[in-house]
Coordinates of C-alpha atoms and ligand atoms in Angstrom, one line a residue:
X1 CA -24.4 -3.1 33.7
X2 CA -26.4 -3.4 30.5
X3 CA -25.5 -2.0 27.2
X4 CA -27.8 -1.9 24.8
X5 CA -27.7 -0.7 21.1
X6 CA -30.8 -0.6 19.9
X7 CA -33.3 1.8 20.7
X8 CA -36.2 -1.4 20.9
X9 CA -33.9 -3.0 23.1
X10 CA -33.6 0.3 25.5
X11 CA -36.9 1.0 24.9
X12 CA -38.1 -2.7 26.7
X13 CA -35.9 -2.2 29.4
X14 CA -36.7 1.0 30.1
X15 CA -40.9 0.0 30.1
X16 CA -40.1 -3.1 32.5
X17 CA -38.7 -0.2 35.1
X18 CA -41.9 2.1 34.9
X19 CA -43.8 -1.3 35.2
X20 CA -42.6 -1.7 38.7
X21 CA -42.8 2.4 38.9
X22 CA -39.2 3.2 39.4
X23 CA -37.6 6.4 38.6
X24 CA -35.6 7.1 35.9
X25 CA -32.6 9.2 35.5
X26 CA -30.7 9.7 32.5
X27 CA -27.1 11.2 32.1
X28 CA -26.2 11.7 27.9
X29 CA -22.6 11.8 27.6
X30 CA -20.3 11.6 24.9
X31 CA -18.3 9.1 26.3
X32 CA -14.4 9.0 26.7
X33 CA -15.6 9.6 29.8
X34 CA -13.1 11.6 33.5
X35 CA -14.2 11.6 37.0
X36 CA -16.7 14.6 36.1
X37 CA -18.8 12.5 34.3
X38 CA -18.8 9.6 37.3
X39 CA -20.4 12.4 39.7
X40 CA -23.0 13.2 37.4
X41 CA -23.7 9.6 37.6
X42 CA -23.3 8.8 41.0
X43 CA -25.2 12.5 41.8
X44 CA -28.5 11.1 39.5
X45 CA -28.4 7.3 41.7
X46 CA -29.3 9.9 44.7
X47 CA -32.1 11.5 42.5
X48 CA -34.1 7.8 40.7
X49 CA -33.8 4.6 41.3
X50 CA -32.7 3.1 37.9
X51 CA -29.7 5.6 35.7
X52 CA -29.3 5.5 32.2
X53 CA -26.5 6.6 30.7
X54 CA -25.7 7.8 27.2
X55 CA -22.7 7.4 24.8
X56 CA -23.2 9.0 21.6
X57 CA -19.7 11.4 19.6
X58 CA -23.3 12.8 17.7
X59 CA -21.8 14.1 14.3
X60 CA -24.7 17.3 14.2
X61 CA -23.0 19.3 16.8
X62 CA -19.9 19.3 15.6
X63 CA -19.2 22.6 12.9
X64 CA -17.6 21.1 9.4
X65 CA -13.3 22.0 10.3
X66 CA -14.2 20.3 14.0
X67 CA -13.5 17.6 15.9
X68 CA -15.6 15.2 14.8
X69 CA -13.4 12.2 13.1
X70 CA -11.0 13.1 16.2
X71 CA -13.0 12.8 19.1
X72 CA -11.8 10.2 22.0
X73 CA -14.0 6.8 21.1
X74 CA -13.4 5.0 24.2
X75 CA -16.0 2.7 24.7
X76 CA -14.5 -0.6 26.5
X77 CA -12.8 2.1 29.5
X78 CA -15.9 4.3 29.6
X79 CA -17.9 0.7 30.4
X80 CA -15.5 -0.5 33.4
X81 CA -15.9 3.2 34.4
X82 CA -19.8 3.6 34.3
X83 CA -19.9 -0.2 36.2
X84 CA -17.6 1.0 39.2
X85 CA -19.8 3.5 39.9
X86 CA -23.0 0.5 39.4
X87 CA -24.6 2.9 37.0
X88 CA -27.8 0.7 35.5
X89 CA -28.1 0.7 31.4
X90 CA -25.6 2.6 29.0
X91 CA -27.7 3.4 25.7
X92 CA -24.9 3.2 23.0
X93 CA -26.4 3.6 19.6
X94 CA -24.7 3.7 15.8
X95 CA -25.3 6.6 14.4
X96 CA -27.8 5.7 11.4
X97 CA -30.0 4.3 14.8
X98 CA -30.7 8.0 15.4
X99 CA -30.0 9.5 12.5
X100 CA -31.5 7.4 9.9
X101 CA -31.6 9.8 6.8
X102 CA -29.8 12.1 6.1
X103 CA -29.6 15.9 9.0
X104 CA -31.2 18.4 6.3
X105 CA -34.4 15.9 5.9
X106 CA -35.5 15.4 10.2
X107 CA -37.0 17.3 12.0
X108 CA -34.4 19.8 13.7
X109 CA -34.8 21.8 17.0
X110 CA -33.8 24.8 17.1
X111 CA -33.1 27.2 20.9
X112 CA -33.2 30.6 19.0
X113 CA -31.5 33.9 20.7
X114 CA -29.5 31.4 23.4
X115 CA -27.9 29.2 20.8
X116 CA -26.2 31.8 19.2
X117 CA -24.6 34.0 21.0
X118 CA -20.6 32.6 23.7
X119 CA -19.9 29.8 22.3
X120 CA -23.3 29.7 19.1
X121 CA -20.7 33.0 17.9
X122 CA -18.1 30.7 16.7
X123 CA -20.3 26.8 16.8
X124 CA -23.3 28.1 14.4
X125 CA -24.4 24.8 14.6
X126 CA -23.6 23.1 17.7
X127 CA -26.5 24.0 19.6
X128 CA -29.4 22.7 17.3
X129 CA -27.5 20.0 17.2
X130 CA -26.9 19.5 20.8
X131 CA -30.8 21.1 21.5
X132 CA -31.9 18.0 18.9
X133 CA -30.0 15.2 20.0
X134 CA -30.9 15.2 23.8
X135 CA -34.4 15.8 22.6
X136 CA -34.2 12.0 21.0
X137 CA -32.9 10.8 24.1
X138 CA -35.0 12.0 26.0
X139 CA -38.3 10.9 23.8
X140 CA -36.6 7.1 23.6
X141 CA -35.6 6.7 27.4
X142 CA -38.2 9.7 28.7
X143 CA -36.4 9.8 32.1
X144 CA -37.6 11.5 34.8
X145 CA -34.5 13.9 35.2
X146 CA -31.5 14.2 33.3
X147 CA -28.6 15.0 34.7
X148 CA -26.0 17.3 33.1
X149 CA -22.2 19.0 34.0
X150 CA -22.2 22.9 34.8
X151 CA -18.8 23.0 32.8
X152 CA -20.9 23.1 29.3
X153 CA -23.5 26.3 32.1
X154 CA -24.6 28.0 27.8
X155 CA -25.7 23.9 26.8
X156 CA -27.6 23.5 30.9
X157 CA -29.1 27.2 29.9
X158 CA -30.4 25.8 26.4
X159 CA -31.4 22.2 27.4
X160 CA -33.7 24.1 30.7
X161 CA -35.2 26.4 28.0
X162 CA -35.9 23.6 25.1
X163 CA -37.1 21.1 28.0
X164 CA -39.9 24.5 29.1
X165 CA -40.3 25.7 25.6
X166 CA -40.9 22.2 25.0
X167 CA -42.9 21.8 27.7
X168 CA -40.8 18.1 28.0
X169 CA -42.0 16.1 31.5
X170 CA -38.4 16.0 32.8
X171 CA -36.6 17.8 35.5
X172 CA -33.1 19.7 34.0
X173 CA -30.3 19.6 36.9
X174 CA -26.8 20.7 36.1
X175 CA -24.1 19.6 38.7
X176 CA -21.0 21.4 39.6
X177 CA -17.9 20.8 38.2
X178 CA -15.0 18.7 38.8
X179 CA -11.2 19.7 38.5
X180 CA -8.1 18.5 38.0
X181 CA -6.5 19.4 41.8
X182 CA -4.5 22.9 39.6
X183 CA -8.3 24.0 38.5
X184 CA -8.3 23.0 35.6
X185 CA -11.9 21.7 34.5
X186 CA -12.2 17.9 33.4
X187 CA -12.5 17.7 30.2
X188 CA -12.1 14.9 27.3
X189 CA -11.1 17.8 25.4
X190 CA -8.0 18.4 28.2
X191 CA -6.5 15.5 26.0
X192 CA -5.6 18.1 23.4
X193 CA -2.8 19.7 25.4
X194 CA 1.0 19.9 24.5
X195 CA 2.6 18.4 28.7
X196 CA 3.9 22.5 28.1
X197 CA 0.3 23.8 27.2
X198 CA -1.1 21.3 30.3
X199 CA 0.8 22.9 32.8
X200 CA -0.6 26.5 31.8
X201 CA -3.9 25.3 30.9
X202 CA -5.2 26.1 35.0
X203 CA -4.4 30.0 34.0
X204 CA -8.2 29.9 32.5
X205 CA -10.1 28.5 36.0
X206 CA -7.4 31.2 37.6
X207 CA -8.1 34.2 35.8
X208 CA -12.1 33.1 35.8
X209 CA -12.3 33.3 39.3
X210 CA -9.2 36.3 39.5
X211 CA -12.6 38.2 37.6
X212 CA -15.8 36.9 40.1
X213 CA -12.8 37.8 43.5
X214 CA -12.7 41.7 41.7
X215 CA -17.2 41.4 41.7
X216 CA -17.8 40.0 44.6
X217 CA -14.7 43.1 45.2
X218 CA -17.5 46.1 44.3
X219 CA -16.0 46.4 40.4
X220 CA -19.2 46.8 37.8
X221 CA -18.0 47.5 34.9
X222 CA -18.0 44.5 33.0
X223 CA -16.7 45.4 29.6
X224 CA -13.2 46.8 31.6
X225 CA -13.1 43.4 33.7
X226 CA -13.7 40.9 30.5
X227 CA -11.5 43.1 28.5
X228 CA -8.5 43.2 31.3
X229 CA -9.3 38.9 31.8
X230 CA -9.2 38.4 27.4
X231 CA -5.3 40.5 27.5
X232 CA -4.3 38.6 30.5
X233 CA -5.1 34.8 28.4
X234 CA -3.4 36.0 25.7
X235 CA -0.5 37.3 27.3
X236 CA -0.5 33.8 29.1
X237 CA -0.6 32.3 24.9
X238 CA -4.0 31.6 25.0
X239 CA -6.3 32.3 22.1
X240 CA -9.5 33.7 23.4
X241 CA -13.2 33.0 21.9
X242 CA -14.7 34.9 24.5
X243 CA -14.6 36.1 28.1
X244 CA -18.1 37.7 29.3
X245 CA -20.2 38.3 32.4
X246 CA -24.1 37.6 32.3
X247 CA -26.5 37.3 33.6
X248 CA -26.7 32.1 35.2
X249 CA -29.8 32.0 34.0
X250 CA -30.7 33.9 30.2
X251 CA -27.1 34.6 29.6
X252 CA -27.8 38.3 29.3
X253 CA -26.1 40.9 30.2
X254 CA -26.5 41.5 33.9
X255 CA -28.4 45.2 35.1
X256 CA -27.6 46.8 38.2
X257 CA -29.6 45.0 39.9
X258 CA -28.6 41.1 38.8
X259 CA -27.4 39.3 42.0
X260 CA -27.2 35.2 40.6
X261 CA -24.4 36.1 37.3
X262 CA -21.6 33.7 35.6
X263 CA -18.2 34.1 34.6
X264 CA -17.8 32.4 31.1
X265 CA -14.9 32.0 28.9
X266 CA -14.0 30.0 25.9
X267 CA -10.0 29.8 24.8
X268 CA -7.0 28.3 22.1
X269 CA -4.7 27.1 23.9
X270 CA -2.4 24.8 21.2
X271 CA -5.6 22.8 19.1
X272 CA -7.5 22.7 22.6
X273 CA -10.9 24.9 22.3
X274 CA -11.0 24.8 26.8
X275 CA -14.5 26.1 27.7
X276 CA -15.0 27.1 31.9
X277 CA -17.3 29.1 33.9
X278 CA -17.5 30.2 37.2
X279 CA -20.6 31.5 39.3
X280 CA -20.9 34.6 41.2
X281 CA -23.5 35.7 43.8
X282 CA -23.3 39.7 44.7
X283 CA -25.1 40.7 47.9
X284 CA -27.4 43.5 48.0
X285 CA -25.6 47.5 46.9
X286 CA -25.9 49.4 49.9
X287 CA -29.1 51.3 50.0
X288 CA -30.9 48.8 47.8
X289 CA -34.3 47.8 49.1
Ligands
PAF301 O1 -22.1 17.7 26.6 C1 -22.5 16.4 26.6 O2 -21.2 15.5 25.9 C2 -22.5 16.3 24.7 O3 -22.8 17.8 24.0 C3 -24.1 15.8 25.1 C4 -25.2 16.6 26.0 C5 -24.0 14.3 25.1 C6 -25.5 16.0 23.8 O4 -24.4 15.2 22.6

C-alpha cells in the first residue's frame, strides 16, 4: 500500500491505473478506523480493481463548538489496518492542500432541504462541509464508484442527491452498518463513552429495532411511535436530539403508500453524540392493489 499526501502524487498514481483501463473505487474517511471502515474497503475491492481511501478530518463539517480539535487522529494504526485489508492507495492530505484559502472565500456545495433536517437541525453547517469535501475528493480521485457506511444514512442520501444533481459520473454504494456484539453501531465517537455509558449505549439500537418491529406489526402512527421511543431513551439516560421515521430515499415523512422506510435517531450519551438507523420494509396493506 502506498500513502500520498500531495494532490499531484495522487493524480499521477490514478492516471497510471486509468491508462491500464482499471476501475477505481474511493472510500472517503476521517480516519480512526474500525471494523466498519474495513468492511467498506473489502466491499470496494469487490467493485473495482483499485481502491483508494482518504483520511482527512474535514474542518468544514464541524461546528464551532464541536469536536474537530479532539477528533481522534491515529494515522499509523489506520495505515496498518488498511494495509491488512489490501487497500492500494491512501490519500492523507493536509488541510492546506484541500482548503488553500479560507473556506468563506472558496466555492462550497450545498444540498438544500436534505441538509437542514434531522442531523442538520442541530448541526447546521455539517452537510455543506461534507458535500463540499466529498465533491473535492470525487474531483481529485475521479472514482468509478464510492463507498459509504449506512450508519450515516442521511449523509448517504445527501451525497446521492448531490451526485445526481451535479451529474457526477460516480456510482454511490452504501454498505450496511457493522455492529458490536451487543448491537451498538461501530463509530469513532464510541471512544468518548465511559465504561458505564458504553454498557448503556446499545439501548439506542434496541429502541430503533423495537420501533421498526412495531411498524412491521402494523402500527402507523409515526408521531406516537417516535414520542414513545424518545421517552424510552430519556428514561435510559440519553438526551435525544431526534428520533424520526422517514421515507428511506428522500427522508420525507412517509405517506400511507410508502414501503421503504428508515427509523433514524441521534442522541447524546454523556459527551458522545450517537447516531444510528435501521431499515423497515413494509408489506402491502390488505386490500391494496
Ligand atoms: O463519514 C465520514 O467519515 C465523513 O463525513 C466523510 C464522508 C469522510 C467526509 O468528510
